[in-house]
PDB file of C-alpha atoms (C1' of nucleotides) in Angstrom:
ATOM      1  CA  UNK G1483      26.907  -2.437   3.932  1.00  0.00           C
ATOM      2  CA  UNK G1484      23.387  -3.411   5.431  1.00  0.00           C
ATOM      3  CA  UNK G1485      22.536  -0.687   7.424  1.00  0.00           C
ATOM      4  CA  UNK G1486      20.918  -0.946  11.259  1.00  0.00           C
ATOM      5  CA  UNK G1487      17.412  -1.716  11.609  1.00  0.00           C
ATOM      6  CA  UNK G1488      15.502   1.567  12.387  1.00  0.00           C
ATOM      7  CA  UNK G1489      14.606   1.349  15.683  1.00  0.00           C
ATOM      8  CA  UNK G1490      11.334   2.034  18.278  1.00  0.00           C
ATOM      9  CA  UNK G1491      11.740   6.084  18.380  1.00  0.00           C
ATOM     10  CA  UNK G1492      11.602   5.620  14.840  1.00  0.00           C
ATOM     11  CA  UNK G1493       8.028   5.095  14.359  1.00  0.00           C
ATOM     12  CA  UNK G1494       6.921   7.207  17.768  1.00  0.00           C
ATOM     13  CA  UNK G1495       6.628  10.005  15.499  1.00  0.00           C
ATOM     14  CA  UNK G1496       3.845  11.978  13.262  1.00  0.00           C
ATOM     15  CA  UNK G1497       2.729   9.703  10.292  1.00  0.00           C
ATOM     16  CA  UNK G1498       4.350  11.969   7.786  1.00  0.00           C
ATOM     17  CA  UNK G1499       7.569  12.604   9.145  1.00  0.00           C
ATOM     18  CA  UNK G1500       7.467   8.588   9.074  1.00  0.00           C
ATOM     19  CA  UNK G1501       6.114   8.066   6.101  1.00  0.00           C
ATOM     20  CA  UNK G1502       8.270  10.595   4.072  1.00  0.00           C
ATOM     21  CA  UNK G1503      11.656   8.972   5.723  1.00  0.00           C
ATOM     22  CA  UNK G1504      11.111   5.409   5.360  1.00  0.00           C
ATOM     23  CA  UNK G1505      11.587   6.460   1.176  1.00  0.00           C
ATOM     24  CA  UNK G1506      14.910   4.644   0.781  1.00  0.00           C
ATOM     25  CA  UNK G1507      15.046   2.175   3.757  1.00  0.00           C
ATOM     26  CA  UNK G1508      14.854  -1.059   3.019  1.00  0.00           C
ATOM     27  CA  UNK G1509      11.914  -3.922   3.683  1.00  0.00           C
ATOM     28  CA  UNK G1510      13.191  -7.546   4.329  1.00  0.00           C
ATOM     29  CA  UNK G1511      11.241 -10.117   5.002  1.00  0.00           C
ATOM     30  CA  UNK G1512      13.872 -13.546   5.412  1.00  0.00           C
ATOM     31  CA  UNK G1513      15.974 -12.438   3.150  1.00  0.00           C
ATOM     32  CA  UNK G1514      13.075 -11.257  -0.118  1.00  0.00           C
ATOM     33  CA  UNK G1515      13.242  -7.503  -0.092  1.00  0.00           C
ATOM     34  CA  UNK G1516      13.978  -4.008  -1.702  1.00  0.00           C
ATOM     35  CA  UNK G1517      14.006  -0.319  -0.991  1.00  0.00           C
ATOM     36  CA  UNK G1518      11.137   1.564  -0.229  1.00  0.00           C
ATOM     37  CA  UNK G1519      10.165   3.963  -2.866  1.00  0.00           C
ATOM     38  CA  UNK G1520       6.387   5.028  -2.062  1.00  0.00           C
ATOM     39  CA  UNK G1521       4.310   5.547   0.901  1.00  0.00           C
ATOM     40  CA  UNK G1522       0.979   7.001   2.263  1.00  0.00           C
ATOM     41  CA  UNK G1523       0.155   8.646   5.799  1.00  0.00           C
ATOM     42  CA  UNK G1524      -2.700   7.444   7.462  1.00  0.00           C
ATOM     43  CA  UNK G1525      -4.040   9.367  10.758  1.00  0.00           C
ATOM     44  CA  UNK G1526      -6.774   9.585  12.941  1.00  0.00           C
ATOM     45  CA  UNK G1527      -8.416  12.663  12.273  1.00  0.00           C
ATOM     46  CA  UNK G1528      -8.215  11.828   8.391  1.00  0.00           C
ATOM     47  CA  UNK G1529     -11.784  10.016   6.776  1.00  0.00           C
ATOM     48  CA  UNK G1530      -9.662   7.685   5.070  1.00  0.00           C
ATOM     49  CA  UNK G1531      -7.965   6.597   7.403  1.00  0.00           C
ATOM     50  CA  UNK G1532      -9.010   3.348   8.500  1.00  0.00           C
ATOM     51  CA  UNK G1533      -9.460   4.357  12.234  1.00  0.00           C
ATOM     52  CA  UNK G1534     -11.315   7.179  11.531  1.00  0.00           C
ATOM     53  CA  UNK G1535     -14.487   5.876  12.936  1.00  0.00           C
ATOM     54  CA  UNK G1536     -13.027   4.299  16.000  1.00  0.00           C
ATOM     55  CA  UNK G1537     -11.434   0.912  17.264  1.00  0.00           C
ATOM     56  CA  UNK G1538     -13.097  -2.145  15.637  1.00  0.00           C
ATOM     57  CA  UNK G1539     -11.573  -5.728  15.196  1.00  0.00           C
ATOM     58  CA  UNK G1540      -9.463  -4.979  11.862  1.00  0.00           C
ATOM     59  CA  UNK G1541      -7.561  -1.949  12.592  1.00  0.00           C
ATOM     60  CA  UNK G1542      -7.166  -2.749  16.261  1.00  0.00           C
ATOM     61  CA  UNK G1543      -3.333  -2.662  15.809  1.00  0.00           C
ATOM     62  CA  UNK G1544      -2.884   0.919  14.728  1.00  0.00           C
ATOM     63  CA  UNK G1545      -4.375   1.742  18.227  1.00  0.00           C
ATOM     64  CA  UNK G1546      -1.505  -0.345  19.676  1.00  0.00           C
ATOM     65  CA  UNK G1547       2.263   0.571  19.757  1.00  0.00           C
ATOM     66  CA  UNK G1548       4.312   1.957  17.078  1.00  0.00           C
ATOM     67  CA  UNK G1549       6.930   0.159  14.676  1.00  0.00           C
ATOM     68  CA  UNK G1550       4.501  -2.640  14.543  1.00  0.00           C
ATOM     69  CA  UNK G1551       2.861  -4.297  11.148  1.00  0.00           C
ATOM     70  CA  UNK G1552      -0.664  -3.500  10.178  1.00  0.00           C
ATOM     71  CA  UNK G1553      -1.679  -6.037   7.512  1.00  0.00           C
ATOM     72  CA  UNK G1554      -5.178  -5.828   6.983  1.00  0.00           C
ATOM     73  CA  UNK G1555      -7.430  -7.825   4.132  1.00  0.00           C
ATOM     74  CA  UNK G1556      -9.354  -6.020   1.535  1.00  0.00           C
ATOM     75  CA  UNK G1557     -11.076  -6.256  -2.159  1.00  0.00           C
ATOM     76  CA  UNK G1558     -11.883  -9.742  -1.241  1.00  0.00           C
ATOM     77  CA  UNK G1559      -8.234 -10.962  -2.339  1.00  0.00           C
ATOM     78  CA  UNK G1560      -5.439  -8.556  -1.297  1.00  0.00           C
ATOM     79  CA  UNK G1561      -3.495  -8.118   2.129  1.00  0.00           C
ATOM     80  CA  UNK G1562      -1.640  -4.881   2.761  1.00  0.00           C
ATOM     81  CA  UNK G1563       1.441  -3.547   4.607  1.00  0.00           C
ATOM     82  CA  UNK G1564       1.561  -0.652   6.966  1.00  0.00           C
ATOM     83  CA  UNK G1565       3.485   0.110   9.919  1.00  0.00           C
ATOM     84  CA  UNK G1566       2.157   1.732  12.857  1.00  0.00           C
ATOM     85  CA  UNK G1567       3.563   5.125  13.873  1.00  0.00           C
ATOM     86  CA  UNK G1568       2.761   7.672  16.424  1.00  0.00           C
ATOM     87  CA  UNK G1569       1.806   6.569  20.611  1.00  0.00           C
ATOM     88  CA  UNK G1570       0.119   3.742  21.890  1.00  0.00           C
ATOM     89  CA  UNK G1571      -3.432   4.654  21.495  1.00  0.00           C
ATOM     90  CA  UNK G1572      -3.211   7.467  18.987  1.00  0.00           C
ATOM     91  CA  UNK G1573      -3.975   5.748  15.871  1.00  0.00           C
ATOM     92  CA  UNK G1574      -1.796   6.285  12.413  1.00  0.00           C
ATOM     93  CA  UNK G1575      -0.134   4.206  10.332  1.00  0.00           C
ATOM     94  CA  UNK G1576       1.980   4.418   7.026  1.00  0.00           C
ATOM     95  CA  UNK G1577       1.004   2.173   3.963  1.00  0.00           C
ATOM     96  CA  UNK G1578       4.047   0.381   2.122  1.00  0.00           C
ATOM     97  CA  UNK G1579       3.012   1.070  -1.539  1.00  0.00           C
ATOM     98  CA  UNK G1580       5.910  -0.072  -3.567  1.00  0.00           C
ATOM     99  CA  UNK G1581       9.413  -1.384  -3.675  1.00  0.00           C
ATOM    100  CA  UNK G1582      12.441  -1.639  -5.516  1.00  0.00           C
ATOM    101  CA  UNK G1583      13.253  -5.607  -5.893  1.00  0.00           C
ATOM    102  CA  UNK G1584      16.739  -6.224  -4.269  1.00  0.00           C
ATOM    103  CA  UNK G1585      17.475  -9.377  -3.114  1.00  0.00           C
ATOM    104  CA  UNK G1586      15.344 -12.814  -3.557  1.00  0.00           C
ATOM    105  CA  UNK G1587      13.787 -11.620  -6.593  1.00  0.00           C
ATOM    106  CA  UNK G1588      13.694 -15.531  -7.659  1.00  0.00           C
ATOM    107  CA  UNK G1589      11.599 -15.832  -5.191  1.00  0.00           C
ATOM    108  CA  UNK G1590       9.485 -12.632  -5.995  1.00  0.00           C
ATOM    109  CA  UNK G1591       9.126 -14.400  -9.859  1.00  0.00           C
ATOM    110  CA  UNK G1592       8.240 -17.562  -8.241  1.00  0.00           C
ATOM    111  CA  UNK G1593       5.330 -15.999  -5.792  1.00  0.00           C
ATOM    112  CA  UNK G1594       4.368 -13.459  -8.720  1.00  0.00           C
ATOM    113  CA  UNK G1595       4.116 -15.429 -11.375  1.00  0.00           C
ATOM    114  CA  UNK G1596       3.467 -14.907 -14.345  1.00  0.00           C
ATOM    115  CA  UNK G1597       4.739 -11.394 -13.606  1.00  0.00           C
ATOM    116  CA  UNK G1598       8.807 -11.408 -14.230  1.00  0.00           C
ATOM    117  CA  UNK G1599       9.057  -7.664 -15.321  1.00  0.00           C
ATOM    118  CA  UNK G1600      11.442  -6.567 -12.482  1.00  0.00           C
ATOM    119  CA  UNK G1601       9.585  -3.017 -12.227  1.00  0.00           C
ATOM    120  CA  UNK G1602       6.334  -4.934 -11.926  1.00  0.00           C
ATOM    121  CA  UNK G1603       7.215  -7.862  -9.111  1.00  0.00           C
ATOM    122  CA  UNK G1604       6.540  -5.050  -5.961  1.00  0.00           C
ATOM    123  CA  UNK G1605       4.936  -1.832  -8.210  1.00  0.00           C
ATOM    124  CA  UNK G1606       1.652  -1.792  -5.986  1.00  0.00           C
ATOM    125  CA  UNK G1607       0.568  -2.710  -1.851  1.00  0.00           C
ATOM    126  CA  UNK G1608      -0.717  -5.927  -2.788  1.00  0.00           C
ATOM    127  CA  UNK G1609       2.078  -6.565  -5.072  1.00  0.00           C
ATOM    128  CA  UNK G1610       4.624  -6.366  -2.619  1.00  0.00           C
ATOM    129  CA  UNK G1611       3.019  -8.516   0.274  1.00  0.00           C
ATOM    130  CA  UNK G1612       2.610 -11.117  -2.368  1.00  0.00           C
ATOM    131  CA  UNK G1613       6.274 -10.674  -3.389  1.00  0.00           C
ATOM    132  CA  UNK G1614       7.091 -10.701   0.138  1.00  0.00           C
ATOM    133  CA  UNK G1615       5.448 -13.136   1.328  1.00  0.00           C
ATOM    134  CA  UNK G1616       3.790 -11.284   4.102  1.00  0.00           C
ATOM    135  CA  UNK G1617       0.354 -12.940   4.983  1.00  0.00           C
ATOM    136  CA  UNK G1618      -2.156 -11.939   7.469  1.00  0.00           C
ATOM    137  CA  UNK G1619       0.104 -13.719  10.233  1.00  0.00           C
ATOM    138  CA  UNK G1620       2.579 -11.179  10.770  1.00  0.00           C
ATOM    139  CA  UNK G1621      -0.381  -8.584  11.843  1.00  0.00           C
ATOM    140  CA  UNK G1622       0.766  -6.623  15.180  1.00  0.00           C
ATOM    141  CA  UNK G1623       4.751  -8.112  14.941  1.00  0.00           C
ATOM    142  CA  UNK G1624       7.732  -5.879  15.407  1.00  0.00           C
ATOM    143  CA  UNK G1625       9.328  -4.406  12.415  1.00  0.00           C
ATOM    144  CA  UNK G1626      12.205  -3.207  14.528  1.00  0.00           C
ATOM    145  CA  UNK G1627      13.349  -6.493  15.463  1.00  0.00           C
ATOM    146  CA  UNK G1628      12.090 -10.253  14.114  1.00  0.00           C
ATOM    147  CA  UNK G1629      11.716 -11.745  10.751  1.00  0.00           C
ATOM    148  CA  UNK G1630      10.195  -8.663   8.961  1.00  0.00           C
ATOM    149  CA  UNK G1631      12.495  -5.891   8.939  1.00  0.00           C
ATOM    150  CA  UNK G1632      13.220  -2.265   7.454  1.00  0.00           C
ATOM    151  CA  UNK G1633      17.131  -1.342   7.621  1.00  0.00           C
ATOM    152  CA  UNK G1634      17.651   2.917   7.449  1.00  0.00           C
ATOM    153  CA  UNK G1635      18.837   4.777   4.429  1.00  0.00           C
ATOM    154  CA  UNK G1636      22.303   4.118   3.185  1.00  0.00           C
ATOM    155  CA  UNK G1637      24.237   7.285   2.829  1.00  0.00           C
ATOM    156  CA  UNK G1638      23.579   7.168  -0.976  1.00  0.00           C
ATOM    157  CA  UNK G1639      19.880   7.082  -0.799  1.00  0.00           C
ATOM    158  CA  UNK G1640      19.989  10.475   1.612  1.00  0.00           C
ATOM    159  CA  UNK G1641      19.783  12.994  -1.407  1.00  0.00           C
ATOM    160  CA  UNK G1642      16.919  10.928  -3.281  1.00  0.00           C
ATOM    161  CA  UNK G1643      14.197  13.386  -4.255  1.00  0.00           C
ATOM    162  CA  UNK G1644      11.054  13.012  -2.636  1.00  0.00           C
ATOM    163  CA  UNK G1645       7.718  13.990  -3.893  1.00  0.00           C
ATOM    164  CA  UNK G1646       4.313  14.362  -1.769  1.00  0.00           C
ATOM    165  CA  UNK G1647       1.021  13.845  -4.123  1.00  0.00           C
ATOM    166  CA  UNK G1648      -2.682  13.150  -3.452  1.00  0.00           C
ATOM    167  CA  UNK G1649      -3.073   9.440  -2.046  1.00  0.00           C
ATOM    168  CA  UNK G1650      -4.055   6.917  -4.557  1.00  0.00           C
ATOM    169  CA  UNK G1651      -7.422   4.589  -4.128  1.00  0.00           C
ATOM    170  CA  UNK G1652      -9.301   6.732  -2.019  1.00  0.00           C
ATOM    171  CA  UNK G1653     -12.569   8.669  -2.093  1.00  0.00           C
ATOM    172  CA  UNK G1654     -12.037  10.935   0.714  1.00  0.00           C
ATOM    173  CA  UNK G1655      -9.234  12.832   2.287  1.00  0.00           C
ATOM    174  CA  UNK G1656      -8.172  13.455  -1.181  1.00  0.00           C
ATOM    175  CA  UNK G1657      -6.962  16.888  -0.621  1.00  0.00           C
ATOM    176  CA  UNK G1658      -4.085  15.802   1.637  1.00  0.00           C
ATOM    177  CA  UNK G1659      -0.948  15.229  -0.556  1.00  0.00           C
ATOM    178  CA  UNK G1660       0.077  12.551   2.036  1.00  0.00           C
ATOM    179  CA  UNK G1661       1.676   9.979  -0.842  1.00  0.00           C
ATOM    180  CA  UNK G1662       5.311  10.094  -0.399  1.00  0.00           C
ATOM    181  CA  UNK G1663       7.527   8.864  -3.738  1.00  0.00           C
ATOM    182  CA  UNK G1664      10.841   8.783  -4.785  1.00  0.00           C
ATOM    183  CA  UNK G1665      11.010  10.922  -7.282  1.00  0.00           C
ATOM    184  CA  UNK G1666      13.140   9.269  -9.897  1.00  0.00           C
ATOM    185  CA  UNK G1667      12.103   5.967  -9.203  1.00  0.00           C
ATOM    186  CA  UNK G1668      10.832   3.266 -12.063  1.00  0.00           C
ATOM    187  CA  UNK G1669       8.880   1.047  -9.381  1.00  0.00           C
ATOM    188  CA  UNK G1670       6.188   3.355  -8.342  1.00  0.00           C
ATOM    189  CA  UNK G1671       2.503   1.787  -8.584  1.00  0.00           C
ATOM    190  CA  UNK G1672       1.787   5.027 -10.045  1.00  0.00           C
ATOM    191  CA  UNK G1673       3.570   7.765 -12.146  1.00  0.00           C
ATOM    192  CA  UNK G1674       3.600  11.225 -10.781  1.00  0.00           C
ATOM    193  CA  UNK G1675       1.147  13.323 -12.013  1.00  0.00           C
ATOM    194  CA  UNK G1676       2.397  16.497 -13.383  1.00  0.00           C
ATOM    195  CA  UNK G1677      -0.464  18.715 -10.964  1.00  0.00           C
ATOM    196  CA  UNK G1678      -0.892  18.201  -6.935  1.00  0.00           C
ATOM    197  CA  UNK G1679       2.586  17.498  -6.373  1.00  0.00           C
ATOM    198  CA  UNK G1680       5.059  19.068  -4.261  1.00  0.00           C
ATOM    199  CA  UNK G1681       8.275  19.212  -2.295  1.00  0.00           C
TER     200      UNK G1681
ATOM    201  C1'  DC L 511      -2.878   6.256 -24.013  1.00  0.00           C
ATOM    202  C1'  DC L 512      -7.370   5.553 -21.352  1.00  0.00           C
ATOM    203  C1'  DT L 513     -11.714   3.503 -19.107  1.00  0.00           C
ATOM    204  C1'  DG L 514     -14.447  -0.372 -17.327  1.00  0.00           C
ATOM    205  C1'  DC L 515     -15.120  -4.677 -15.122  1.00  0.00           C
ATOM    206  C1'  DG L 516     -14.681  -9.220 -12.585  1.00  0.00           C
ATOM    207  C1'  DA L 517     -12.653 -11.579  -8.757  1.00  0.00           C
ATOM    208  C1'  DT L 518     -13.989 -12.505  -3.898  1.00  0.00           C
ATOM    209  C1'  DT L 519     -14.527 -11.396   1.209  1.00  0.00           C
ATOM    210  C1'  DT L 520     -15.179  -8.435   5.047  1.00  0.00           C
ATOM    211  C1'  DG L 521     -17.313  -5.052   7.689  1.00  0.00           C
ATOM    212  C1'  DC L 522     -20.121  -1.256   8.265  1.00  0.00           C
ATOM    213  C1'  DT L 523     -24.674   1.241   7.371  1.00  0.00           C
TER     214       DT L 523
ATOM    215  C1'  DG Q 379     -26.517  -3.812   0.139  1.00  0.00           C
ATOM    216  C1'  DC Q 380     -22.294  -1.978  -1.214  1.00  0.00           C
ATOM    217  C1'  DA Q 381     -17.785   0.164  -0.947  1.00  0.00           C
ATOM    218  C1'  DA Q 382     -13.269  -1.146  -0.186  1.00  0.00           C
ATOM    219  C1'  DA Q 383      -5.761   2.106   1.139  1.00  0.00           C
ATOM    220  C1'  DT Q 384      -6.230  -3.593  -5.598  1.00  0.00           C
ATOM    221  C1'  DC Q 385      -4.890  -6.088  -9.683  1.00  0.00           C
ATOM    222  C1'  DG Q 386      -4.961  -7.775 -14.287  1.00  0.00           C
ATOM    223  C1'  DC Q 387      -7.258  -8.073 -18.467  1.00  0.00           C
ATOM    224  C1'  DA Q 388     -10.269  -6.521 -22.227  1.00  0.00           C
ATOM    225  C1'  DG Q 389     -11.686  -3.098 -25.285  1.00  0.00           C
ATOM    226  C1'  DG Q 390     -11.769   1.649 -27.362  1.00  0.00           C
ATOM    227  C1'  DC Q 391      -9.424   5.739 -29.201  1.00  0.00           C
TER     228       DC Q 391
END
DNA sequence: CCTGCGATTTGCT
DNA sequence: GCAAATCGCAGGC
């Protein structure tokens, strides 16, 4: 039933390719995780993109190989999940926006309390590393291999719909419809808006 | 339904 | 100094 971890040549690709076919697979992290029902496309030549203005301390690891974790600190309180696509020293990465609670959801009640709404546990970036239980430590480790892990799309979730729509939280690069969702799905941070989306 | 704001820290201008 | 790839709560319609 669990289906092989997705491997390296995975996540050597173009952001969007990546980000539109990780809808589906499924994020583990020792044994607490769900499938993947909305993501974002990050790339260099994009102003929100966190590498836009160069290497600095923070985003270091989305210069570095692919299929590894970003998880980077912001608002003060949150940490958030991306994994790096594309070659060594072309920077891009895909935010993990949401998920669809599967297994360990005790656990997800117990680390999101007072949140016990299933749809709410993982509806949101910051959401699900809290869920998770992903913390600044696992910043640069393999998602192809190791404790964090994202399994490939089980023959069921092939034919899931999947919408692109403007990126949510941002000020600039709004024009690019780089948010990938699952069209159907109940555990989106967001609803999809009736304009700017597609495919 | 929607909008606004506080929390709380980092990093860039 | 202030915006930030956010969240949860309060208040208004």
């Amino acid at each position: 039933m669990a289906e092989p971890l997705l491997p390296l040549s995975f996540y050597r690709r173009d952001a969007n390719s990546v980000a539109r076919e990780l809808i589906g697979c499924f994020l583990d992290h020792e044994g607490v995780g769900g499938y993947i029902v909305e993501t974002e496309a990050y790339r260099r030549d994009d102003p929100a993109c966190h590498a836009y203005n160069g290497r600095t301390v923070r985003n270091e690891v989305m210069f570095g190989p692919p299929g590894r974790a970003y998880v980077y600190f912001t608002y003060g309180m949150h940490h958030l999940f991306n994994v790096v696509c594309e070659g060594e020293g072309e920077p891009a990465a895909v935010l993990v926006r949401a998920l669809e609670p599967v297994t360990g959801i005790d656990v997800m009640r117990r680390r999101r309390a007072p949140v016990s709404d299933l749809h709410q546990l993982a509806n949101g970036p910051a959401k699900l590393v809290e869920a998770l239980g992903i913390g600044p430590e696992l910043n640069g480790v393999p998602v192809y291999r190791g404790r964090l892990k994202i399994r490939g799309r089980t023959a069921d979730c092939q034919k899931t719909r999947i919408v692109a729509t403007p990126r949510i939280g941002i000020r600039v690069g709004t024009r690019r419809r780089w948010r990938y969702c699952a069209a159907e799905s109940r555990f989106l941070s967001r609803k999809v808006g009736s304009k700017g989306a597609s495919r």
